[in-house]
XYZ file of C-alpha atoms in Angstrom:
567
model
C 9.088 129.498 -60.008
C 12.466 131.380 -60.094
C 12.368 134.376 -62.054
C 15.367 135.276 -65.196
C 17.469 138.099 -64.822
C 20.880 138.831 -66.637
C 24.353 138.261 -64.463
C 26.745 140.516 -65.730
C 29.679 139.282 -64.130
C 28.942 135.761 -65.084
C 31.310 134.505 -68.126
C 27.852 132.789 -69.376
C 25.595 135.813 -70.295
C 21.867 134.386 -69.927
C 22.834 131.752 -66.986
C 20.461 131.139 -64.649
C 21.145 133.548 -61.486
C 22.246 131.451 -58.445
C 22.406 132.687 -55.069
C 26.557 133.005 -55.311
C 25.804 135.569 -58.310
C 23.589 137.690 -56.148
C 25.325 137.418 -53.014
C 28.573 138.583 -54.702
C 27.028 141.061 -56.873
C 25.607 142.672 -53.405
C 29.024 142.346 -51.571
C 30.530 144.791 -54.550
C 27.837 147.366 -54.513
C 27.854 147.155 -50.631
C 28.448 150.805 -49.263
C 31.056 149.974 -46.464
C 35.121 149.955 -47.630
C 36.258 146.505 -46.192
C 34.342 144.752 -48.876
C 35.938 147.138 -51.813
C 38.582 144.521 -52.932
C 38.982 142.363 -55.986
C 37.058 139.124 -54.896
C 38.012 137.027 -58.020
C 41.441 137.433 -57.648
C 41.322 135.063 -54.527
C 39.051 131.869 -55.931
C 39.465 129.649 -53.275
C 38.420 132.415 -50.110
C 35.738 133.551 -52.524
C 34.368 129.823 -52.832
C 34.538 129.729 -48.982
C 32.935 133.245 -48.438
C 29.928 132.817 -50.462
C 29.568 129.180 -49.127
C 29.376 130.476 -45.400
C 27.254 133.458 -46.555
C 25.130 130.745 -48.074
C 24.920 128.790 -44.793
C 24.173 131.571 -42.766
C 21.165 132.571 -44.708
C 19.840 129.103 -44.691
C 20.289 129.009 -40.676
C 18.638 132.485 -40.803
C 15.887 131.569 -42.921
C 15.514 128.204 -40.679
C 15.260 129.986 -37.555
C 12.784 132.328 -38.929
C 10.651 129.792 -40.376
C 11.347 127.307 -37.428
C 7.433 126.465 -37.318
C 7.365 124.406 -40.686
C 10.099 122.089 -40.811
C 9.762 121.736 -44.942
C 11.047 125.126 -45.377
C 11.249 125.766 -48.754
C 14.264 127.533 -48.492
C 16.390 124.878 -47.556
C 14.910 122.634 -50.632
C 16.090 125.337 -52.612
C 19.988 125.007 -51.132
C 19.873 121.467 -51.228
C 18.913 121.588 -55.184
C 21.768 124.360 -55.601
C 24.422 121.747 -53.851
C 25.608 125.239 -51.439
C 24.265 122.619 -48.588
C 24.875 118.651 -48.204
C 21.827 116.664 -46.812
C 23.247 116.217 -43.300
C 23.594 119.681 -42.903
C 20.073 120.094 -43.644
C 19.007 118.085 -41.693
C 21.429 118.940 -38.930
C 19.960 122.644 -39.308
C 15.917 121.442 -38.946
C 17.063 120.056 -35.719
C 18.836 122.977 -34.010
C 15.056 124.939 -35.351
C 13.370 122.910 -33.993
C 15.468 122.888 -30.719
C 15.424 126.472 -31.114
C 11.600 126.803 -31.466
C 10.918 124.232 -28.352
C 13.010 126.591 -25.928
C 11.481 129.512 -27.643
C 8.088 128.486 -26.598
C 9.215 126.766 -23.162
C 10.684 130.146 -21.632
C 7.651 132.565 -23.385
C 5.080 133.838 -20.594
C 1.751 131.479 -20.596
C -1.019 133.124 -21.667
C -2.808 135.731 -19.106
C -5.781 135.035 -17.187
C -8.230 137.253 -15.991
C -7.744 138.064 -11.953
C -11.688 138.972 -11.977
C -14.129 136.006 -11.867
C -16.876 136.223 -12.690
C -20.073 133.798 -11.088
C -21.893 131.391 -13.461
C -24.889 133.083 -12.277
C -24.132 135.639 -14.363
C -25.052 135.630 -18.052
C -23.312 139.012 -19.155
C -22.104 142.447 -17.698
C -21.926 145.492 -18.873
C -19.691 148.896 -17.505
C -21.530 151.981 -18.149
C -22.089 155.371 -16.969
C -20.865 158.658 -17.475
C -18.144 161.664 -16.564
C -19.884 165.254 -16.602
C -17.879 168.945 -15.887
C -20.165 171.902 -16.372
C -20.047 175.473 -15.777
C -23.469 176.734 -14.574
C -25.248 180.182 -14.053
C -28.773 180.662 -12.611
C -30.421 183.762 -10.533
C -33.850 184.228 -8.970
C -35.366 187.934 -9.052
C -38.341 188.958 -6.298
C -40.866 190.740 -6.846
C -39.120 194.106 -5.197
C -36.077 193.406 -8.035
C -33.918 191.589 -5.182
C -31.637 188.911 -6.779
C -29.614 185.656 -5.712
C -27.859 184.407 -7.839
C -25.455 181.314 -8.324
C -22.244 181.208 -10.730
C -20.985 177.771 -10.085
C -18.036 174.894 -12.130
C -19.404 171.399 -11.290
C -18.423 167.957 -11.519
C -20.875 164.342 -11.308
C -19.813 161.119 -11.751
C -21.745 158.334 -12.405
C -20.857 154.110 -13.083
C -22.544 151.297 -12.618
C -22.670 147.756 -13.978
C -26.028 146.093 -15.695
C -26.690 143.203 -17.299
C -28.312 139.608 -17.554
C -28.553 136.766 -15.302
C -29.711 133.115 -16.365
C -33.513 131.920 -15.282
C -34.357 135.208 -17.120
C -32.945 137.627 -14.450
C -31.685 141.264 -15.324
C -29.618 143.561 -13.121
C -28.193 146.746 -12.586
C -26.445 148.646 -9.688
C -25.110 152.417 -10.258
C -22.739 154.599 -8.129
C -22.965 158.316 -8.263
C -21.774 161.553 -6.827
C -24.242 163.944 -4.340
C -26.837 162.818 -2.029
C -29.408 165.082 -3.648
C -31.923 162.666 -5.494
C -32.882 165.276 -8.258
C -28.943 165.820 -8.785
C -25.776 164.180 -9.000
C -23.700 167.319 -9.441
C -21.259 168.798 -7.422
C -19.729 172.311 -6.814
C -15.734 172.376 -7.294
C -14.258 174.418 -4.450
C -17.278 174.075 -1.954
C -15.322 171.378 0.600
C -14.523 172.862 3.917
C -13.505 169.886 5.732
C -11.291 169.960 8.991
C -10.363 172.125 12.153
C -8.413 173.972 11.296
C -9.786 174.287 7.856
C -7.197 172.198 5.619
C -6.851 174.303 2.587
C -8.472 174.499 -0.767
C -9.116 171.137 -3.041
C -10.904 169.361 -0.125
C -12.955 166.549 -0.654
C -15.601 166.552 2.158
C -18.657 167.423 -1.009
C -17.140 164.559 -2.633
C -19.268 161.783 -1.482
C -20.362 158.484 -3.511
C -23.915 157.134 -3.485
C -26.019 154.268 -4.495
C -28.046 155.599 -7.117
C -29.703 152.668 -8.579
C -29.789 148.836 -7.230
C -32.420 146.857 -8.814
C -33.005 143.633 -9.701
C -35.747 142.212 -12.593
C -37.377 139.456 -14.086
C -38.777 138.796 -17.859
C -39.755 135.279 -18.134
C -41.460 136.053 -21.424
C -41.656 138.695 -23.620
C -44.634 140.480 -22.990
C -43.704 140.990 -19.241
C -41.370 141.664 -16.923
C -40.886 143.029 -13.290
C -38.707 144.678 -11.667
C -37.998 145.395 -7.498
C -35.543 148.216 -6.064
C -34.209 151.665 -7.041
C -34.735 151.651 -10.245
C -34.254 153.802 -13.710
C -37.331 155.988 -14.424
C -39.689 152.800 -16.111
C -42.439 155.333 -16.677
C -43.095 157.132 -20.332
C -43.113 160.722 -18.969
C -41.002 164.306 -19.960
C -39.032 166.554 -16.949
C -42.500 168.686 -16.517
C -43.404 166.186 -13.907
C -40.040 163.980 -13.424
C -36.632 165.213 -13.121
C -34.456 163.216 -14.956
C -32.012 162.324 -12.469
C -35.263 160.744 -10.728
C -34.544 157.075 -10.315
C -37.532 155.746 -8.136
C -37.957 153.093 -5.537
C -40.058 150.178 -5.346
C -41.992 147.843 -7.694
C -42.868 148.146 -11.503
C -44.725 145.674 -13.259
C -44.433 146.200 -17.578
C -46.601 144.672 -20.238
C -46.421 145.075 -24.044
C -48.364 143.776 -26.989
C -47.973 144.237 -30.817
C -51.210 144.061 -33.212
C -50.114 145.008 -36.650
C -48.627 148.104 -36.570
C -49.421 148.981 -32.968
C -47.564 148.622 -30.068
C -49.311 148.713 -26.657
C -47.673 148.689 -23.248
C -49.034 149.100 -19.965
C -46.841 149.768 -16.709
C -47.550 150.044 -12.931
C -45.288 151.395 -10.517
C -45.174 151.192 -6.272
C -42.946 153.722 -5.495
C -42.321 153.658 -2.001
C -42.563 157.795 -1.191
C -41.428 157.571 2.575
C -40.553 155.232 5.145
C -42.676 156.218 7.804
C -41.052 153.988 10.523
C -41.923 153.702 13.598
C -45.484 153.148 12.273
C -46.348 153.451 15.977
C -44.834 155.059 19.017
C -46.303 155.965 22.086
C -45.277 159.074 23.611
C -41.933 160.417 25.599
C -39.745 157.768 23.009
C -38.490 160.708 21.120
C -40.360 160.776 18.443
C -42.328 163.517 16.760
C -41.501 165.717 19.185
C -41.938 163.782 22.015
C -45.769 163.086 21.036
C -45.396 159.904 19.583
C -46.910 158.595 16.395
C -49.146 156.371 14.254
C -47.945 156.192 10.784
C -48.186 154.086 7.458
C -45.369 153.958 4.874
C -46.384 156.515 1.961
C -46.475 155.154 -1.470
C -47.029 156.731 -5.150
C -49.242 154.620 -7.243
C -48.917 155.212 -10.701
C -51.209 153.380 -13.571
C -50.163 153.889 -17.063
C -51.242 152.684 -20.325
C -50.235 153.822 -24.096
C -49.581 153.060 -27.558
C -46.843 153.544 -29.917
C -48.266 153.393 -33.483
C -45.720 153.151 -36.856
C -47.651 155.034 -39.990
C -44.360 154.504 -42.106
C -40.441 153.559 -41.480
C -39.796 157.107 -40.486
C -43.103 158.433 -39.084
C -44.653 156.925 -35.253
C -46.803 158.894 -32.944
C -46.796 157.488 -28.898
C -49.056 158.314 -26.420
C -49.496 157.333 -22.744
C -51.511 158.651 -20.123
C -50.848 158.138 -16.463
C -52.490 158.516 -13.210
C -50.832 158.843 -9.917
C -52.340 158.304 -6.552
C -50.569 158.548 -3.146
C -51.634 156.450 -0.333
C -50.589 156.133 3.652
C -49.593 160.058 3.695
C -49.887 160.909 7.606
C -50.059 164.533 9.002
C -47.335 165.720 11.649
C -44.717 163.609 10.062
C -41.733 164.701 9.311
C -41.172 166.219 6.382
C -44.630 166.722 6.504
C -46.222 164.981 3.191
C -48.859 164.271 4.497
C -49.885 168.029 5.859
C -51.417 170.478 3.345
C -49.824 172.081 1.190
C -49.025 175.954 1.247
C -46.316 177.239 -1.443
C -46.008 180.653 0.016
C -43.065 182.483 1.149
C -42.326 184.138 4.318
C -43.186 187.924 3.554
C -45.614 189.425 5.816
C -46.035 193.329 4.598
C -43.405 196.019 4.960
C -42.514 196.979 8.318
C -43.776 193.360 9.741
C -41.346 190.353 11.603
C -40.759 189.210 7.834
C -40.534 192.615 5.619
C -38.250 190.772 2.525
C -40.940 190.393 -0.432
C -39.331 187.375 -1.873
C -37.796 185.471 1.500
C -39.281 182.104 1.700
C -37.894 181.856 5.230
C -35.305 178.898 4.386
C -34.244 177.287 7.963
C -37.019 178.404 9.917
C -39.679 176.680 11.579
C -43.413 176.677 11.597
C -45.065 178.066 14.745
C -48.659 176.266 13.423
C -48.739 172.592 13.717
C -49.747 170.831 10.764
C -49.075 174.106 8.128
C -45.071 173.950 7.616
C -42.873 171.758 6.190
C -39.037 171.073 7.120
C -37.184 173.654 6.753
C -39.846 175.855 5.720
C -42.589 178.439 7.413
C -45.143 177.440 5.041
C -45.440 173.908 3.521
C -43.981 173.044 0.551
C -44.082 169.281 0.096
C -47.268 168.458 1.255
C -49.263 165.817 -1.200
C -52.543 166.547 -0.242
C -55.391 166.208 -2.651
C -52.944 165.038 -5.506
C -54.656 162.990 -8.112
C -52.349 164.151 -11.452
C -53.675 162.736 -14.693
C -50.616 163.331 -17.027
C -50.581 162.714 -20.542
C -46.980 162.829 -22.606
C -46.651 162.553 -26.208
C -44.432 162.665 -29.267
C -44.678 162.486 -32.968
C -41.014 161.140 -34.783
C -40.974 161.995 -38.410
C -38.353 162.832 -41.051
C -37.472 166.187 -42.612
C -34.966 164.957 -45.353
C -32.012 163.638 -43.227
C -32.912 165.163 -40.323
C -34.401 163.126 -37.429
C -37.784 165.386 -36.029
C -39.818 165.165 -32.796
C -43.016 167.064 -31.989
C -43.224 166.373 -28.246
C -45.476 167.504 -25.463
C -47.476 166.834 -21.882
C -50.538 168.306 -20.535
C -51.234 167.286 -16.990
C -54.598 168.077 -14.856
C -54.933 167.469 -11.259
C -58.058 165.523 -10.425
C -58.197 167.236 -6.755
C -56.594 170.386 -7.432
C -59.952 172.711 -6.663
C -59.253 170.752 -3.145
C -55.681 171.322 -2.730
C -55.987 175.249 -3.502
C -58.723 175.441 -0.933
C -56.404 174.207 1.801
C -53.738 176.050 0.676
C -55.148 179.398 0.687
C -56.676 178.175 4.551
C -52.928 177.400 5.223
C -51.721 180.744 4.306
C -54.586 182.743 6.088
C -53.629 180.732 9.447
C -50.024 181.900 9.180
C -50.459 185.111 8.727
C -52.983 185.136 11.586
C -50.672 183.992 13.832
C -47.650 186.651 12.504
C -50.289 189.233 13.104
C -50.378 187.824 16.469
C -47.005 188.817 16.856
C -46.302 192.002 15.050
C -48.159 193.901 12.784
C -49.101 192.252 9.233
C -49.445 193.905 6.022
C -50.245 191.126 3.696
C -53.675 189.890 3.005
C -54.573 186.540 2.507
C -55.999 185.690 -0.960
C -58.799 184.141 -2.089
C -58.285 179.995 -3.206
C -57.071 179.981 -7.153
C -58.976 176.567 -7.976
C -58.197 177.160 -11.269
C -54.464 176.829 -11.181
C -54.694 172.907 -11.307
C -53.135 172.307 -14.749
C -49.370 172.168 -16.024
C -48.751 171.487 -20.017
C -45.545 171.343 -22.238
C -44.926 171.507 -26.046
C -41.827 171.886 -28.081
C -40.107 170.510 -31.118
C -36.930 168.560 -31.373
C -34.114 168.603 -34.500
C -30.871 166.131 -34.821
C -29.298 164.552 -37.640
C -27.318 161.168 -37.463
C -30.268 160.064 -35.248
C -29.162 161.469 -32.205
C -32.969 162.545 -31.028
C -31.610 162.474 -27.225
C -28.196 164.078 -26.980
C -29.318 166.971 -25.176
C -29.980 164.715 -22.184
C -26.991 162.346 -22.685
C -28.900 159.345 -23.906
C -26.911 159.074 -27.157
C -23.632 160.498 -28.782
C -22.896 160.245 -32.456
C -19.144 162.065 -33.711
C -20.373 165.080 -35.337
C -24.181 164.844 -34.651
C -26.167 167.978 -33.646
C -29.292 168.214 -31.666
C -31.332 171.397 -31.326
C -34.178 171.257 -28.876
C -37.092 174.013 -27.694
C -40.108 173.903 -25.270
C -42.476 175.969 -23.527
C -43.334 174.992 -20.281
C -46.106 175.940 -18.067
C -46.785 174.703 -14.455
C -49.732 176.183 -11.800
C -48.899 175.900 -8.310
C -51.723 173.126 -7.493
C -51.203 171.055 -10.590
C -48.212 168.453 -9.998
C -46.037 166.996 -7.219
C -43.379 169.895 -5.979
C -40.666 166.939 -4.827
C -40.471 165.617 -8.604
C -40.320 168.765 -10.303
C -37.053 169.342 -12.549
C -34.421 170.848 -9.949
C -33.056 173.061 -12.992
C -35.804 174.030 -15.396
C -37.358 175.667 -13.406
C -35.664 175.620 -9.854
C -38.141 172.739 -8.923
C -41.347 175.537 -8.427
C -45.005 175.576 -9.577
C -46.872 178.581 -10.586
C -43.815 179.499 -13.158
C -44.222 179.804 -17.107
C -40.831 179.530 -19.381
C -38.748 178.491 -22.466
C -35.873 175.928 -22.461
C -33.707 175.443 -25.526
C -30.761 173.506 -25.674
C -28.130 172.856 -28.179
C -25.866 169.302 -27.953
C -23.048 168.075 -30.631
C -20.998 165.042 -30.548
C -17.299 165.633 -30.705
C -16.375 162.080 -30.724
C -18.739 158.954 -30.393
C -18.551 159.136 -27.174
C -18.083 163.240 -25.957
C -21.053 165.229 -26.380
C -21.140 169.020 -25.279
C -24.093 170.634 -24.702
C -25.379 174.171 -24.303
C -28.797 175.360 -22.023
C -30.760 178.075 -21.733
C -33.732 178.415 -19.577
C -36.019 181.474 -18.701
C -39.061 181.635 -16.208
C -41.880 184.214 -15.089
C -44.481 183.722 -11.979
C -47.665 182.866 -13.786
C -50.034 184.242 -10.838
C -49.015 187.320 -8.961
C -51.463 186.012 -6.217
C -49.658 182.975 -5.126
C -46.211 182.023 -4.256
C -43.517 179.834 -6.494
C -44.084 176.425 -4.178
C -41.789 173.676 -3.931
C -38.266 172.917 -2.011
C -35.183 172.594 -4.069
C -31.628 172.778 -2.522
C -30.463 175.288 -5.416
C -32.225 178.544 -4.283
C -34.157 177.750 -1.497
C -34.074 180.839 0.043
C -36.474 182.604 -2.797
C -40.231 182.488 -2.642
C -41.893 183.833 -4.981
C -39.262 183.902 -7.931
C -40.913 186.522 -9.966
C -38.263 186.036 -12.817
C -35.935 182.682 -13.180
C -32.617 182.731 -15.903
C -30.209 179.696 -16.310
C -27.479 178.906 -17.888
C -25.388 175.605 -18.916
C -22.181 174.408 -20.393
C -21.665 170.890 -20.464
C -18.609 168.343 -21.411
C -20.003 164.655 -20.762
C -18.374 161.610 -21.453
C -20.251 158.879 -21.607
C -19.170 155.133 -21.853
């Protein structure tokens, strides 16, 4: 319905408007000069004017609407009489003439150049982009210090997701060959003779960091083969986190009421021992030959997660790992007892640095190093860990809380120190046999056989997480604390977190970290971690490629900065 307005150049006062009034009416107010003249002194060229203003509205208005041919603008000039009938229809033809060419010359739609195989049910890019700076330093017992001030880079992406016939998926790339770190050092490439110059990119290497593939053909189970993300319930006391292990992992799960059971059992495949048999003078071990099994961690876990209210669950899971097929004089030696001491043989002696673990050197005893090492450090004798992680989620107003913990007990341990401390009195037999030694050997600490965490957890928006990148919320904070304590004969040295503390046993310490979301998707996040030698009696054991070169580390500090963006 047309609105009423008042025309006041129209000789009838209250007239209806008409599109002449208003076209005329905007001609005189119209800011440019040319159209400043006296219109009704020429009738007949203001007739024609407003007529072909008229018609080019209508053609305007056609073009624009060109999609519905009943545009109600040109009903409106046909009522009016500014257009005859054959020019209306004359004018829905050229539209839709216009329109057809329109949509004849416009680009057809674009297709995807990526295709994708019916196989696949859905896909799914993730991963994350990390820069830290980060600070750590190892003191000796004699106050001798290394320490490491280091800007770092890792890169991680993979792709995950569902295939039909109940099949899952995921493969992962990521930076550094180091299997308890992705992260590499800007500025350490030295690539090239002669050297080529600063920015190299020889450190820069991608690697497959998971490839696994499952199955879940109902509910309650599933199985997956491969390299897989960590499928155990566990904390970094006993896994690092950038763990991802290798092999087989059957999961089960089952609700009654408000309990949720699971069970999970993993075949990690340790080491592949191959040849599993070689007769002498081929080259291997040494020339001696060898009769070996592939080495495998068995782990057995079982647990509950039980829901008192919305906000308030406890979960609980012990574990028990077993290693089977470890072989002596194979490299890197698993299967040999393990040692955990450093180099130092007494002032004045072939080894005088209290605090050199001997880094690149070799054993002179068969059977009692490791590679790399004088004194074993990997070895996985008499390991039978009984670890049991926990947590308590709760609600302190809007804040998101988590008691947390782990107490793990080796099963063997008394075992595993008696060898040890045999180990260590060999060595230094045969140094004495050499030069003067200095050091006594110690009696075995079966007692040191037991490792146990506890700490508390604080985030609003629900990020519970954040510190270690598992969620990011814009504006959430996380605040985390523990106290960590690990004996030298209590847990595996090659899973031991690589940063808190330097992968070792027989240290004590407090971790804190602080994380906050600056967008949904960019968390940073502040660590601090500190460390003492809990036995003055036995080394720090355990190889990590940080600081290697220390053993013992009689006081551990740590520092990190990090900007991660995850996707």
């Amino acid at each position: 319905m047309l609105n009423r307005t008042r025309d006041t150049h129209s000789t009838k006062y209250n007239q209806r408007f008409s599109v002449q009034s208003v076209l005329i009416r905007g001609i005189r107010v119209f800011p440019f000069p040319c159209f400043r003249f006296p219109l009704s002194r020429f009738p007949f060229f203001t007739s024609v004017f407003i007529r072909g203003l008229s018609i080019l509205a209508f053609f305007l208005a056609v073009i624009a609407r060109a999609a519905d041919p009943s545009d109600p603008v040109l009903d409106l000039l046909l009522q009016k009489g500014i257009v005859t009938d054959a020019e209306v229809q004359k004018a829905r033809a050229d539209a839709e003439r216009i329109r057809t060419n329109e949509f004849a010359n416009l680009m057809p739609p674009l297709e995807s150049k990526w295709k994708i195989s019916n196989a696949i049910k859905n896909i799914e890019l993730f991963g994350d982009l990390r820069v830290r700076y980060e600070y750590r330093s190892a003191v000796t017992p004699d106050n001798s210090r290394l320490e490491l001030d280091r800007y770092r880079y890792a890169v991680r992406v993979g792709l995950r997701g569902e295939a039909f016939d109940d099949f899952y998926y995921g493969l992962r790339l990521e930076t550094a060959a180091n299997p308890r770190s992705p992260w590499v050092t800007f500025g350490s490439s030295s690539s090239g003779i002669p050297y080529n110059g600063p920015d190299g990119k020889s450190t820069a290497q991608i690697n497959i960091g998971q490839v696994y593939l499952g199955w879940r053909p109902v509910d309650w189970f599933d199985f997956t083969i491969g390299k897989m993300p960590q499928p155990l319930y566990t904390t970094p006391m006993v896994w690092d986190t950038d763990l991802n292990p290798e092999g087989a992992v059957e999961r089960f799960k089952y609700k009654v009421g408000e309990a949720d059971f699971f069970a999970t059992f993993g075949q990690f495949l340790y080491q592949d021992a191959n040849p599993t048999y070689s007769s002498p003078g081929f080259g291997f071990n040494s020339g001696l030959g060898q009769r070996t099994t592939p080495v495998f961690q068995l782990a057995y876990q079982a647990g509950l997660t039980y829901h008192f209210t919305t906000n308030i669950f406890a979960k609980v899971a012990p574990v028990v790992y077993q290693y089977i097929g470890v072989g002596t004089n194979v490299s890197p030696f698993f299967g040999d007892p393990f040692v955990g001491e450093g180099q130092f043989t007494g002032r004045g002696s072939a080894n005088p640095v209290n605090g050199a673990s001997g880094y690149g050197t070799s054993s002179q005893i068969l059977g009692n190093g490791s590679l790399g090492f004088p004194n074993n450090q990997v070895g996985l004798d008499h390991l039978l860990v009984l670890e049991v992680p926990f947590e308590l989620d709760f609600k302190i107003a809007r804040m998101s809380a988590r008691l947390f913990g782990d107490f793990s007990y080796n099963l063997e341990g008394k075992q595993r120190a008696e060898e040890a401390a045999a180990g260590y009195a060999q060595y230094l037999a045969v140094q004495n046999s050499v030069s003067p030694v200095t050091v006594k050997p110690f009696a075995p600490q079966r007692s040191d056989v037991k490792a146990y965490q506890v700490g508390m957890a604080f985030a609003n928006k629900d990020a519970l997480g954040m510190v270690y990148g598992i969620t990011s919320k814009k504006h959430a904070i996380e605040a985390r604390a523990y106290w960590q304590h690990v004996e030298q004969y209590a847990l595996d040295p090659n899973t031991l977190d690589s940063d808190f503390f330097e992968g070792r046993a027989n240290l004590e310490g407090i971790y804190m970290a602080l994380a906050y979301g600056l967008t949904d998707n960019v968390i940073a996040t502040l660590r601090y971690g500190y460390a003492h030698r809990i036995n003055d009696k036995l080394g720090t054991g355990g190889s990590n490629q940080d600081i290697p070169q220390v053993n013992p580390i009689n006081q551990y500090n740590i520092i990190q900065l990090d900007l991660t963006l995850r996707f």
